PDB file of C-alpha atoms in Angstrom:
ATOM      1  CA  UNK J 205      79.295 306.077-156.755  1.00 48.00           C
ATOM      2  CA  UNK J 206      79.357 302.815-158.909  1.00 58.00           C
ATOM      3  CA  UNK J 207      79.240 300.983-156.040  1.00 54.00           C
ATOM      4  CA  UNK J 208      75.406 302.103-155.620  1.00 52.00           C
ATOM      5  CA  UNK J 209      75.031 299.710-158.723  1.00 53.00           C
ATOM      6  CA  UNK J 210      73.096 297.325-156.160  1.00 50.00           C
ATOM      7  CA  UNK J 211      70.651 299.940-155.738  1.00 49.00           C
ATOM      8  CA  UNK J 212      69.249 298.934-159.354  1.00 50.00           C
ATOM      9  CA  UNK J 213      65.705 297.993-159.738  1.00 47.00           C
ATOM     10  CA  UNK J 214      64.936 299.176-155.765  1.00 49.00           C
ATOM     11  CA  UNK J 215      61.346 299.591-155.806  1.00 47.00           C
ATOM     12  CA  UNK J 216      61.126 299.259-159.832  1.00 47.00           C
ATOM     13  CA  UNK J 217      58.717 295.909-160.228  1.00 46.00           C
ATOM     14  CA  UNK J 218      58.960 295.929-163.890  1.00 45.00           C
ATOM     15  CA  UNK J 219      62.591 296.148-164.050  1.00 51.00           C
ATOM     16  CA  UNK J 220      62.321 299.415-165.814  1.00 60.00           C
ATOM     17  CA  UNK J 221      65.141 301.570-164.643  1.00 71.00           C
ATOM     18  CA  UNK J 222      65.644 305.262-164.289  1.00 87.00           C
ATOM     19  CA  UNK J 223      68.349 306.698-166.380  1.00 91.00           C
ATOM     20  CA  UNK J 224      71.595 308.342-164.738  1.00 93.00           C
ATOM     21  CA  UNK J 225      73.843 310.222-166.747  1.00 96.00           C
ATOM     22  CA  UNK J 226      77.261 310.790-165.100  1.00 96.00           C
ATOM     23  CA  UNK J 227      79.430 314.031-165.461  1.00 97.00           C
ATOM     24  CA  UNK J 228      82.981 313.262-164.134  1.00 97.00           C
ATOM     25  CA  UNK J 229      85.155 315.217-167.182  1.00 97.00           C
ATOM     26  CA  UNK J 230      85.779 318.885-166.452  1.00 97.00           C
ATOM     27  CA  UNK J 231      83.486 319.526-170.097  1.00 97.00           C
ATOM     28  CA  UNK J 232      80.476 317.557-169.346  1.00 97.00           C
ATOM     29  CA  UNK J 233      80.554 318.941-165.601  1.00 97.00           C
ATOM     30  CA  UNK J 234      80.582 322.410-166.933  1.00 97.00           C
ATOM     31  CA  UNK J 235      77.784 321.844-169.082  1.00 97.00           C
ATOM     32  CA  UNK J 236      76.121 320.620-166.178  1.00 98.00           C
ATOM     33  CA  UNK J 237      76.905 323.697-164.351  1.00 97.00           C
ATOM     34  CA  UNK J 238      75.552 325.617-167.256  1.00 97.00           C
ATOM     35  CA  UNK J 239      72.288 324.326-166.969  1.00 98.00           C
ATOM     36  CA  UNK J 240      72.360 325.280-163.375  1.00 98.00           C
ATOM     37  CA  UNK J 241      70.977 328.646-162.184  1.00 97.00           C
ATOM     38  CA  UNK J 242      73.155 330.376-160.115  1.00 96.00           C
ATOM     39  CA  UNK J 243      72.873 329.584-156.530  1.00 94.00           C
ATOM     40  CA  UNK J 244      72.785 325.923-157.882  1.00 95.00           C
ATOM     41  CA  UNK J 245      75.848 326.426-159.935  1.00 95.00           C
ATOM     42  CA  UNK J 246      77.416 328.385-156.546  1.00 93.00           C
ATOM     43  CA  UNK J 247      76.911 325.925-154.576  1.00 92.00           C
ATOM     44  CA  UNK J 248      77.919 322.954-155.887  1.00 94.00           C
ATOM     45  CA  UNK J 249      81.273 324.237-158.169  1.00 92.00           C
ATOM     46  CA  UNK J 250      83.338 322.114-156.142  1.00 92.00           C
ATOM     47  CA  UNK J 251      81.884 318.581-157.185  1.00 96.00           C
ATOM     48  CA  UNK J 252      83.954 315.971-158.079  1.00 96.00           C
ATOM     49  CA  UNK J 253      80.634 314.629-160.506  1.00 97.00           C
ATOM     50  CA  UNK J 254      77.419 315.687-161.229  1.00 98.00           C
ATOM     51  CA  UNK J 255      74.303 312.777-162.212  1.00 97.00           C
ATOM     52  CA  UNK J 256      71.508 314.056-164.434  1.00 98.00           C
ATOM     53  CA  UNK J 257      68.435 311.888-163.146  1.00 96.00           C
ATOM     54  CA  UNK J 258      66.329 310.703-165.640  1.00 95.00           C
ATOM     55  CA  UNK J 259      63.104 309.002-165.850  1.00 93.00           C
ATOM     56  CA  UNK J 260      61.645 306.791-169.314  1.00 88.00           C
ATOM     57  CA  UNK J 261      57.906 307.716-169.687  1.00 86.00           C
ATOM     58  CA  UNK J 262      54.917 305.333-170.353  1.00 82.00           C
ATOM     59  CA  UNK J 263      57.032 302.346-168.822  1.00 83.00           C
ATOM     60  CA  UNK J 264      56.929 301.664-165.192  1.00 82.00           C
ATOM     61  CA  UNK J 265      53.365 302.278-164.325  1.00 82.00           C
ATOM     62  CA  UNK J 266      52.151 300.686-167.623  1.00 86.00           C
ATOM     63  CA  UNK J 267      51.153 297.720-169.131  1.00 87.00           C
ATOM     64  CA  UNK J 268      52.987 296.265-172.330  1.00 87.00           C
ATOM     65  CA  UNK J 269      50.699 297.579-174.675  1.00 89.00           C
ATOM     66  CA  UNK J 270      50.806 301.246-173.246  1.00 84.00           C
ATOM     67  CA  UNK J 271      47.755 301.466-171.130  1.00 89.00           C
ATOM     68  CA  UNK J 272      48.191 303.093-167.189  1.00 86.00           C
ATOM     69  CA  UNK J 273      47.863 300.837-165.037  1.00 88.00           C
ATOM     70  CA  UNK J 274      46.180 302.954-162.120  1.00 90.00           C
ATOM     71  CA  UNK J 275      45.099 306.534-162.500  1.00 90.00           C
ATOM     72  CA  UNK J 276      48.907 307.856-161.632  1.00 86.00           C
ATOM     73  CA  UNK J 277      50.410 306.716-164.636  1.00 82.00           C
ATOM     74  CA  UNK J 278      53.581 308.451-165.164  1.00 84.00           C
ATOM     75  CA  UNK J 279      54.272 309.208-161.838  1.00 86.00           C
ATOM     76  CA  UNK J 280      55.234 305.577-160.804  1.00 86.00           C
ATOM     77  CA  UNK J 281      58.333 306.302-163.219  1.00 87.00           C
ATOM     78  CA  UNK J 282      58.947 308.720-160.778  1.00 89.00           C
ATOM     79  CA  UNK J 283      58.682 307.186-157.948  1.00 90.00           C
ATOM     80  CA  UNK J 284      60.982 304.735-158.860  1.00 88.00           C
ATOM     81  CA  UNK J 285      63.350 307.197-159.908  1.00 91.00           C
ATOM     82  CA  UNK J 286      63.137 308.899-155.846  1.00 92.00           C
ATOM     83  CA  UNK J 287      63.659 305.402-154.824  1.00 91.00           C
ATOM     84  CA  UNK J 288      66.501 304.691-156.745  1.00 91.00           C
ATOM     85  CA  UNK J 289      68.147 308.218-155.563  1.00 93.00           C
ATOM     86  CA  UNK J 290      67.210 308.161-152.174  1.00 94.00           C
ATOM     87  CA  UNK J 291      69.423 304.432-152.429  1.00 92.00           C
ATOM     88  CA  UNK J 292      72.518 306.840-153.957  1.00 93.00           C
ATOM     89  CA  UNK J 293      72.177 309.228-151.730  1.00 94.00           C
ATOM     90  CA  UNK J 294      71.969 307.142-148.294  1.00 94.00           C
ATOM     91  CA  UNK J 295      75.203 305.153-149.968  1.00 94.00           C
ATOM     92  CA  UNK J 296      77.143 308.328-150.615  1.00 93.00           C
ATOM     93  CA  UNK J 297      76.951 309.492-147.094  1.00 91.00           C
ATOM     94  CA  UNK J 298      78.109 306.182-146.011  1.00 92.00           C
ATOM     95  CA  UNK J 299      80.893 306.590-148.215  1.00 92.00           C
ATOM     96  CA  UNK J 300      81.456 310.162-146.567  1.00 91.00           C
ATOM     97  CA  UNK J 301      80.672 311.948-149.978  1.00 93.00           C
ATOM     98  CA  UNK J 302      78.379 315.009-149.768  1.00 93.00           C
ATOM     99  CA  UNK J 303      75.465 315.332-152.153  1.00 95.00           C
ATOM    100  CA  UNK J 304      72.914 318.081-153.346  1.00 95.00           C
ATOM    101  CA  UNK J 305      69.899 317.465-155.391  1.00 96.00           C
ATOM    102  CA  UNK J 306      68.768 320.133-157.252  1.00 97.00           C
ATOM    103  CA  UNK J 307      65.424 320.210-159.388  1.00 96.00           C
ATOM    104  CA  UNK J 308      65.791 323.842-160.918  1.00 96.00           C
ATOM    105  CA  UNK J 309      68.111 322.854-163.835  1.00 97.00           C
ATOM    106  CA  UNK J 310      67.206 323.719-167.659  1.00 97.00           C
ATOM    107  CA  UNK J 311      66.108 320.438-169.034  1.00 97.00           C
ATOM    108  CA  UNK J 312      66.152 320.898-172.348  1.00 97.00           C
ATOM    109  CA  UNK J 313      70.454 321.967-172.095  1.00 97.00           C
ATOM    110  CA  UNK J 314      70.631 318.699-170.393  1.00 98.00           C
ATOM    111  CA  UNK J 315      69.158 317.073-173.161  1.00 97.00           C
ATOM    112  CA  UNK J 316      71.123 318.199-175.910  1.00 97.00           C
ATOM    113  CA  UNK J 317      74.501 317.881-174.313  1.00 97.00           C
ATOM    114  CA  UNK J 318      74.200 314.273-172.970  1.00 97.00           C
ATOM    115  CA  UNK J 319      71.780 313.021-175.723  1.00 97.00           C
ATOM    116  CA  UNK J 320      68.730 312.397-173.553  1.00 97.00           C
ATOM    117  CA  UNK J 321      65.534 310.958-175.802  1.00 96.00           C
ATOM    118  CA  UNK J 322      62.614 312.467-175.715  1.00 96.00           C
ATOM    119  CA  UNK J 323      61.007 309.874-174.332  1.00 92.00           C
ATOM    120  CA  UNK J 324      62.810 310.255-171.003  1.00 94.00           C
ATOM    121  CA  UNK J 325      61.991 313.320-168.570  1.00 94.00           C
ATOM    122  CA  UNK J 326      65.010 314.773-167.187  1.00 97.00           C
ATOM    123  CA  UNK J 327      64.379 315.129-163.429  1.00 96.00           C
ATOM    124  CA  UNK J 328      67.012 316.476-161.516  1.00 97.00           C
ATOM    125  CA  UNK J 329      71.003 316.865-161.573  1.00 98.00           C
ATOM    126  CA  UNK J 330      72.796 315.409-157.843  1.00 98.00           C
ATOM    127  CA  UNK J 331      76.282 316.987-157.133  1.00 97.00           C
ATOM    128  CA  UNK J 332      78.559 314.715-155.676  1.00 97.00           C
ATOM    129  CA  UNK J 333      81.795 315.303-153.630  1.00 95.00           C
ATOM    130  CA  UNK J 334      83.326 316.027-150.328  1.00 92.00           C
ATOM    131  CA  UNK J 335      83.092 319.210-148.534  1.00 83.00           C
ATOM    132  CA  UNK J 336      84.994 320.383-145.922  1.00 76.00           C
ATOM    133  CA  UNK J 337      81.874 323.272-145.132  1.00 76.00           C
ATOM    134  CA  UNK J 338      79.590 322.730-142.661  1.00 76.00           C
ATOM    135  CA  UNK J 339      76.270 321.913-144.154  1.00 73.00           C
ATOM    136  CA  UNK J 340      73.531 324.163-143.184  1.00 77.00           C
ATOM    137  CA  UNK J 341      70.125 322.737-143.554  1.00 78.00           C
ATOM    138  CA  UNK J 342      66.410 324.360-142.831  1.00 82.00           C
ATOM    139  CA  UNK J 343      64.370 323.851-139.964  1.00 89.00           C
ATOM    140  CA  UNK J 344      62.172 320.572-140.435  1.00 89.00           C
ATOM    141  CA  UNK J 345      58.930 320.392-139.807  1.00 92.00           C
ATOM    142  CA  UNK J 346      57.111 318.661-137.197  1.00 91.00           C
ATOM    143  CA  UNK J 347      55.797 315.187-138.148  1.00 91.00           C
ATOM    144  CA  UNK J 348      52.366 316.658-137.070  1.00 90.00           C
ATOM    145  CA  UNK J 349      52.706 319.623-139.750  1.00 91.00           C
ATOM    146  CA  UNK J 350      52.524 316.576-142.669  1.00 91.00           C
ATOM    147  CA  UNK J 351      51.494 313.654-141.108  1.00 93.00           C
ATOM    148  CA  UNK J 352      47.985 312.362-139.763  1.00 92.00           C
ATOM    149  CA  UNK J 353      47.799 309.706-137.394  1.00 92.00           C
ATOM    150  CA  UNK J 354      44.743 307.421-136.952  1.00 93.00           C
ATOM    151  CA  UNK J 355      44.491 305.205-134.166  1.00 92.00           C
ATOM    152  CA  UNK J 356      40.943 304.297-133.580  1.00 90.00           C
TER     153      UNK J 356
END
């Protein structure tokens, strides 16, 4: 997973990074797991590391002195973070290592045990690790169902 170090600043124009915090010891993965409800904590009890995903607020989006700089504010933080994680993720399956992201997690447990600021948002927690399981995912939707294509 340090190897997805190149993946910093992806999509992040003002150099403003998200914040990962890396559980690798059996304590800090358990309290990870604690702040996991139970299908979370079920189905990713095998992981060799878990990363609490973490985004600084009133930075990327925002000018020096605070002010929004379009009407979304906050939420280009955000996207920064998914950009950064989607680079993670696509680099861990290369690697052959599994991953689940899961956004049900209690924040504020996260925050406490890894010293998170309040000025950060804690996101979501990504198991990684290799599974020998088969991994069964939903049915997708069709592009149609979210999609709209205009071509006039």
């Amino acid at each position: 997973i340090r190897d997805t170090d190149r993946s910093r600043g992806l999509g992040d124009v003002y150099k403003r990074q998200p914040r990962f915090y890396v559980a690798t010891g059996e304590k800090s993965k358990n309290a990870v797991r604690e702040a996991l409800p139970k299908f979370n904590r079920k189905n990713s009890e095998n992981a060799s590391a878990y990363i609490v995903t973490t985004v600084v607020l009133n930075r990327s989006g925002f000018d020096k002195d605070g002010t929004a700089v379009t009407e979304i504010g906050n939420g280009w933080g955000y996207y920064d973070l998914g950009l950064n994680n989607m680079a993670l993720l696509l680099k861990a399956t290369e690697l052959g290592i599994s991953t689940l992201v899961m956004g049900i997690r209690d924040g504020e447990k996260l925050r406490k045990e890894f010293d998170i600021p309040e000025t950060e948002a804690v996101v979501s927690v990504i198991a990684v690790g290799y599974t020998d399981s088969e991994i069964v995912r939903p049915k997708r939707k069709s592009v149609e169902d979210f999609a709209k294509f205009y071509e006039d």
